[in-house]
C-alpha positions as a Python dict, from the first residue, in 0.01 Angstrom:
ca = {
    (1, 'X'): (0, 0, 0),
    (2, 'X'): (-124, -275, 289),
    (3, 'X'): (-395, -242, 545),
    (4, 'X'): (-304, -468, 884),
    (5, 'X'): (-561, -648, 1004),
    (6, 'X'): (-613, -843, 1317),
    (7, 'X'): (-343, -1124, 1188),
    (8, 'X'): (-256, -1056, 841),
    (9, 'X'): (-186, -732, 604),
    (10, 'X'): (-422, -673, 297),
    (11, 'X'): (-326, -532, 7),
    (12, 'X'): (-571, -236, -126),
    (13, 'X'): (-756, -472, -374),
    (14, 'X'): (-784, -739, -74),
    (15, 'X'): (-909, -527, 170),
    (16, 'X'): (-1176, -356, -48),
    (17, 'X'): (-1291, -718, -137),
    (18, 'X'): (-1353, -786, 223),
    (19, 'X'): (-1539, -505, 294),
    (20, 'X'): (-1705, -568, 12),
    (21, 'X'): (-1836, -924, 110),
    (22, 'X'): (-2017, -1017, 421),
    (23, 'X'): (-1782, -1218, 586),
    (24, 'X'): (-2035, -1519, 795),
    (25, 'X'): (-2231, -1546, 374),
    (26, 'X'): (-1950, -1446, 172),
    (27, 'X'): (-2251, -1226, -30),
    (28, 'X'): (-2147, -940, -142),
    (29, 'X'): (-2295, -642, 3),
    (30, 'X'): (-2404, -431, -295),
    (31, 'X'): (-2409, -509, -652),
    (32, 'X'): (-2109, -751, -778),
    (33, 'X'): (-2095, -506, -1110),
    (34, 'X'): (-2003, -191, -896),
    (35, 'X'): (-1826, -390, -678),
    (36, 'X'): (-1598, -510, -995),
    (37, 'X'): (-1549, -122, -1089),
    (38, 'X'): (-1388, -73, -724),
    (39, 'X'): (-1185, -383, -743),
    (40, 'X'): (-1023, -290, -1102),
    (41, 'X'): (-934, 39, -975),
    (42, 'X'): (-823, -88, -654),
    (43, 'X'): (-564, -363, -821),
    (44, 'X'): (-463, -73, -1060),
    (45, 'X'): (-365, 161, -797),
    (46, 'X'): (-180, -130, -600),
    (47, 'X'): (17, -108, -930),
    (48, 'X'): (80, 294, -893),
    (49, 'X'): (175, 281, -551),
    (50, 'X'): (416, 62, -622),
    (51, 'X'): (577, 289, -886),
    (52, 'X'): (516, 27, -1137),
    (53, 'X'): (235, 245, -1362),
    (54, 'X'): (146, 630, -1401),
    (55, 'X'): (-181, 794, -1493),
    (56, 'X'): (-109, 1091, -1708),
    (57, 'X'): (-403, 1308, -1942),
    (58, 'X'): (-649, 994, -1817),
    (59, 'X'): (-418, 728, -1979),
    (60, 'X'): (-231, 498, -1793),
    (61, 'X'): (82, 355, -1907),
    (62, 'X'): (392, 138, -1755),
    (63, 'X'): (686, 268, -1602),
    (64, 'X'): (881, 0, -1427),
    (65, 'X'): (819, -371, -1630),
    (66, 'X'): (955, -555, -1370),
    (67, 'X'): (752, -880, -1198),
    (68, 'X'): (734, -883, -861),
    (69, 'X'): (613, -1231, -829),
    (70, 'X'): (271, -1145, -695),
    (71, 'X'): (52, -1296, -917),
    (72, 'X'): (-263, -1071, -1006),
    (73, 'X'): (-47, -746, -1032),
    (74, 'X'): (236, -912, -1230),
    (75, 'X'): (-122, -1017, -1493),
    (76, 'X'): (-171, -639, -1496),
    (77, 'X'): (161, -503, -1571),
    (78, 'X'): (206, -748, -1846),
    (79, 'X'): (-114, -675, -2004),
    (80, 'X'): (-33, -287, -1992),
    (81, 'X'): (293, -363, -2114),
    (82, 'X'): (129, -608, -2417),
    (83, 'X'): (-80, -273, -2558),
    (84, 'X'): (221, -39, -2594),
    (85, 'X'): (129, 350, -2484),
    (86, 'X'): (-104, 476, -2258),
    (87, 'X'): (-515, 403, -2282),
    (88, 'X'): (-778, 591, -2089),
    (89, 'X'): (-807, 460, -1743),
    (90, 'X'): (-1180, 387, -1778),
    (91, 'X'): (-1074, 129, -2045),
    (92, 'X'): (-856, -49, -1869),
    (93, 'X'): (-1145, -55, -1555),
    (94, 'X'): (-1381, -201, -1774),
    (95, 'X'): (-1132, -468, -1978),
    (96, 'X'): (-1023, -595, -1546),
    (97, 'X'): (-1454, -651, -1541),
    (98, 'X'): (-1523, -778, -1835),
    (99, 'X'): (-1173, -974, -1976),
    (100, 'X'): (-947, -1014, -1643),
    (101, 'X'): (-1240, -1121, -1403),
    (102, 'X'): (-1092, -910, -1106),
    (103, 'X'): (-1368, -1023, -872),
    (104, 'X'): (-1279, -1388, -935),
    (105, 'X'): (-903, -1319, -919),
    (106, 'X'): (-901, -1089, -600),
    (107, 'X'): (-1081, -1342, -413),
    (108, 'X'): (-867, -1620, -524),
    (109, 'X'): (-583, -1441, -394),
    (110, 'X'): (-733, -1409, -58),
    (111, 'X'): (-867, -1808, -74),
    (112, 'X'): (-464, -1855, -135),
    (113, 'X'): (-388, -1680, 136),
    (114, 'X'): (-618, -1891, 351),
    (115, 'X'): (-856, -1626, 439),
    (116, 'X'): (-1139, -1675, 219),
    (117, 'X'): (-1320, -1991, 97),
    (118, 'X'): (-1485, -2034, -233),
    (119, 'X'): (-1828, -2166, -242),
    (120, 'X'): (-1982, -2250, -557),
    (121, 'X'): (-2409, -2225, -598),
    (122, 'X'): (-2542, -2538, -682),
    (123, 'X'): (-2794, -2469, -855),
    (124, 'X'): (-2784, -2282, -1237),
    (125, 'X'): (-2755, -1908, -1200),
    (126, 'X'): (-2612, -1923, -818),
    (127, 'X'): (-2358, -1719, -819),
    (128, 'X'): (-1966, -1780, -576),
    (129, 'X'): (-1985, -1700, -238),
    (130, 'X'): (-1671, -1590, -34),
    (131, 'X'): (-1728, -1683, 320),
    (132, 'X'): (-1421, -1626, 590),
    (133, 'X'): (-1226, -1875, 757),
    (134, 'X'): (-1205, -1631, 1027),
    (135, 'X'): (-1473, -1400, 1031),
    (136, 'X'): (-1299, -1144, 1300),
    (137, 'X'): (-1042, -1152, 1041),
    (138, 'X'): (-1231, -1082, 763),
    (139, 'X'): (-1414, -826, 921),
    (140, 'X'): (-1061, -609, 1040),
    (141, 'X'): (-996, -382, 758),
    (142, 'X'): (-1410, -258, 772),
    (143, 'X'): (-1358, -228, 1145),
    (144, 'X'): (-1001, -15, 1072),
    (145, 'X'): (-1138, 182, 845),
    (146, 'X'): (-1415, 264, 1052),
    (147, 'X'): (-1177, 379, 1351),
    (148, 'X'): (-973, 587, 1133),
    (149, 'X'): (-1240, 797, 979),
    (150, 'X'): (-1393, 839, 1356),
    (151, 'X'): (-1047, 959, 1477),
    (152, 'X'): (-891, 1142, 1179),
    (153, 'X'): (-979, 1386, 968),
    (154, 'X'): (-920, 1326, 610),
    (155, 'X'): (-659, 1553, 543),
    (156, 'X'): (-483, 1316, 780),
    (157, 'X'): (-497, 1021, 607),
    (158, 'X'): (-257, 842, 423),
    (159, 'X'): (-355, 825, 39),
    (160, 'X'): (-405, 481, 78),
    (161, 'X'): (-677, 469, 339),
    (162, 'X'): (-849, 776, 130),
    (163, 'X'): (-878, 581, -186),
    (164, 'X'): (-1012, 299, 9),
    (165, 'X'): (-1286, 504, 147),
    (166, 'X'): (-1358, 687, -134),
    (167, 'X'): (-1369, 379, -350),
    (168, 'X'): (-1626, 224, -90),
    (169, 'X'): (-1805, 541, -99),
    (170, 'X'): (-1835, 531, -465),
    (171, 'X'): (-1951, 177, -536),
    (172, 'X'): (-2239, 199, -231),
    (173, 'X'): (-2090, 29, 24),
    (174, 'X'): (-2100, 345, 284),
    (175, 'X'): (-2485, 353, 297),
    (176, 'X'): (-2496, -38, 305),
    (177, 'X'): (-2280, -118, 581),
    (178, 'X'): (-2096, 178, 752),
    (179, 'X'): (-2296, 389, 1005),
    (180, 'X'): (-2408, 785, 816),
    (181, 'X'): (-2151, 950, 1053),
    (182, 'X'): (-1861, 728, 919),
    (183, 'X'): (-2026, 752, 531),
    (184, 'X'): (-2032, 1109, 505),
    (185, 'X'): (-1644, 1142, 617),
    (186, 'X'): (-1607, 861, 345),
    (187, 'X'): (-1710, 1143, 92),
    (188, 'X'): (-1522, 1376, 208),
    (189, 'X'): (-1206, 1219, 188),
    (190, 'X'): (-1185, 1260, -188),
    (191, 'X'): (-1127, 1604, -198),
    (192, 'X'): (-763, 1500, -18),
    (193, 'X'): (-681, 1252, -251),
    (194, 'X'): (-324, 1334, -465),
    (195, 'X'): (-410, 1415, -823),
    (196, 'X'): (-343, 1046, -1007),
    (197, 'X'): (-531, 892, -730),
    (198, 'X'): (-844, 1155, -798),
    (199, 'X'): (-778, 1085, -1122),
    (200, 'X'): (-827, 645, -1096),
    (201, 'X'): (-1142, 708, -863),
    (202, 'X'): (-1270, 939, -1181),
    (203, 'X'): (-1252, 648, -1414),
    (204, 'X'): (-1395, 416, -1170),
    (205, 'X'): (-1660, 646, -1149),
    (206, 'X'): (-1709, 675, -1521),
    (207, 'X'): (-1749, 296, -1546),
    (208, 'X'): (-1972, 255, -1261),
    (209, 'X'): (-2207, 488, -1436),
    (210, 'X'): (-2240, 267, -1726),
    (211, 'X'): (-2229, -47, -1490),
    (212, 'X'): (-2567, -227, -1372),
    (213, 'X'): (-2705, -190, -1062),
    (214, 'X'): (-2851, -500, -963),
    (215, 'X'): (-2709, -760, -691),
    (216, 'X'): (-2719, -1076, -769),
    (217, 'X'): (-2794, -1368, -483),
}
């Protein structure tokens, strides 16, 4: 599932990093641990719209091993494939945090495709900043997003864009940078999501709760 923006197309992951990030700073707009509970669901549902995983009873578990040669979700499907069966969801959320990195690797994927820039804090603590090349850019899939939830109703969305808002909803990022009109449609659109997809944004949910809640500058 892709989002177009104003010159490329963003993968779910992608696109949830950007409007994660403030895109003149490269800060991240609420706290980097939520923000790593939206990513690891986001990456993992790139992998289920592509057919490639299933989330059955709260487990997830491969169905198609093949590679695609796309680098962070080809990482994922080998790791499912590496612990045989399925394992709750909310595992697998908090081993792409904690294990995988998925902020790091998200943005890295959007530094190689020469959207992003990776800034490193000089100083001991500072944490990396992920300013755009092209800020307009940067900024489409938050201004997309936006537009759709304005002019649709969420029954008619495509799954993708609903997990996408509902996955900003959930990790803060509709009362931190999207206006109340557009933040309360965000919440609504998870009562339209299909039932694996409700069934990710429940994990991510699970994890966030148990996640801290502080940004760090």
């Amino acid at each position: 599932m892709t989002y177009p923006g104003a010159q490329a197309t963003y993968r779910l992951a992608d696109a949830l990093f950007l409007i994660g990030h403030d895109e003149f700073t490269g800060k991240p707009h609420v706290a980097v641990d939520r923000l790593e509970c939206g990513l690891a669901g986001a990456a993992l549902a790139e992998l289920m719209f592509e057919g490639r995983i299933a989330l059955d009873g709260g487990g997830l578990a491969a169905v198609d091993p093949r590679l695609w040669q796309e680098p962070l979700t080809d990482l994922l499907i080998t790791e499912i494939l590496r612990r045989e069966g399925a394992h709750p969801a909310r595992l697998w959320i908090r081993y792409l945090r904690t294990q995988l990195n998925i902020n790091e690797r998200v943005g890295t994927r959007l530094v190689t495709a020469g959207v992003l820039r990776r800034e490193q804090g000089k100083l001991i603590g500072r944490t990396v900043r992920w300013p755009a090349n092209d800020p307009n850019q940067a900024a489409s899939p938050r201004v997309r997003l936006t537009a759709m939830l304005m002019h649709s109703s969420p029954a008619e969305l495509d799954p993708g864009t609903l997990l996408l808002a509902s996955l900003a909803e959930a990790v803060g990022l509709a009362t931190n940078i999207f206006d109340p009109q557009v933040g309360v449609r965000m919440r609504d659109c998870r009562r339209f999501l299909p039932g694996q997809l409700d069934g990710l944004l429940a994990a991510v949910v699970g994890a966030l709760d148990v996640s801290t809640t502080t940004v760090r500058r």
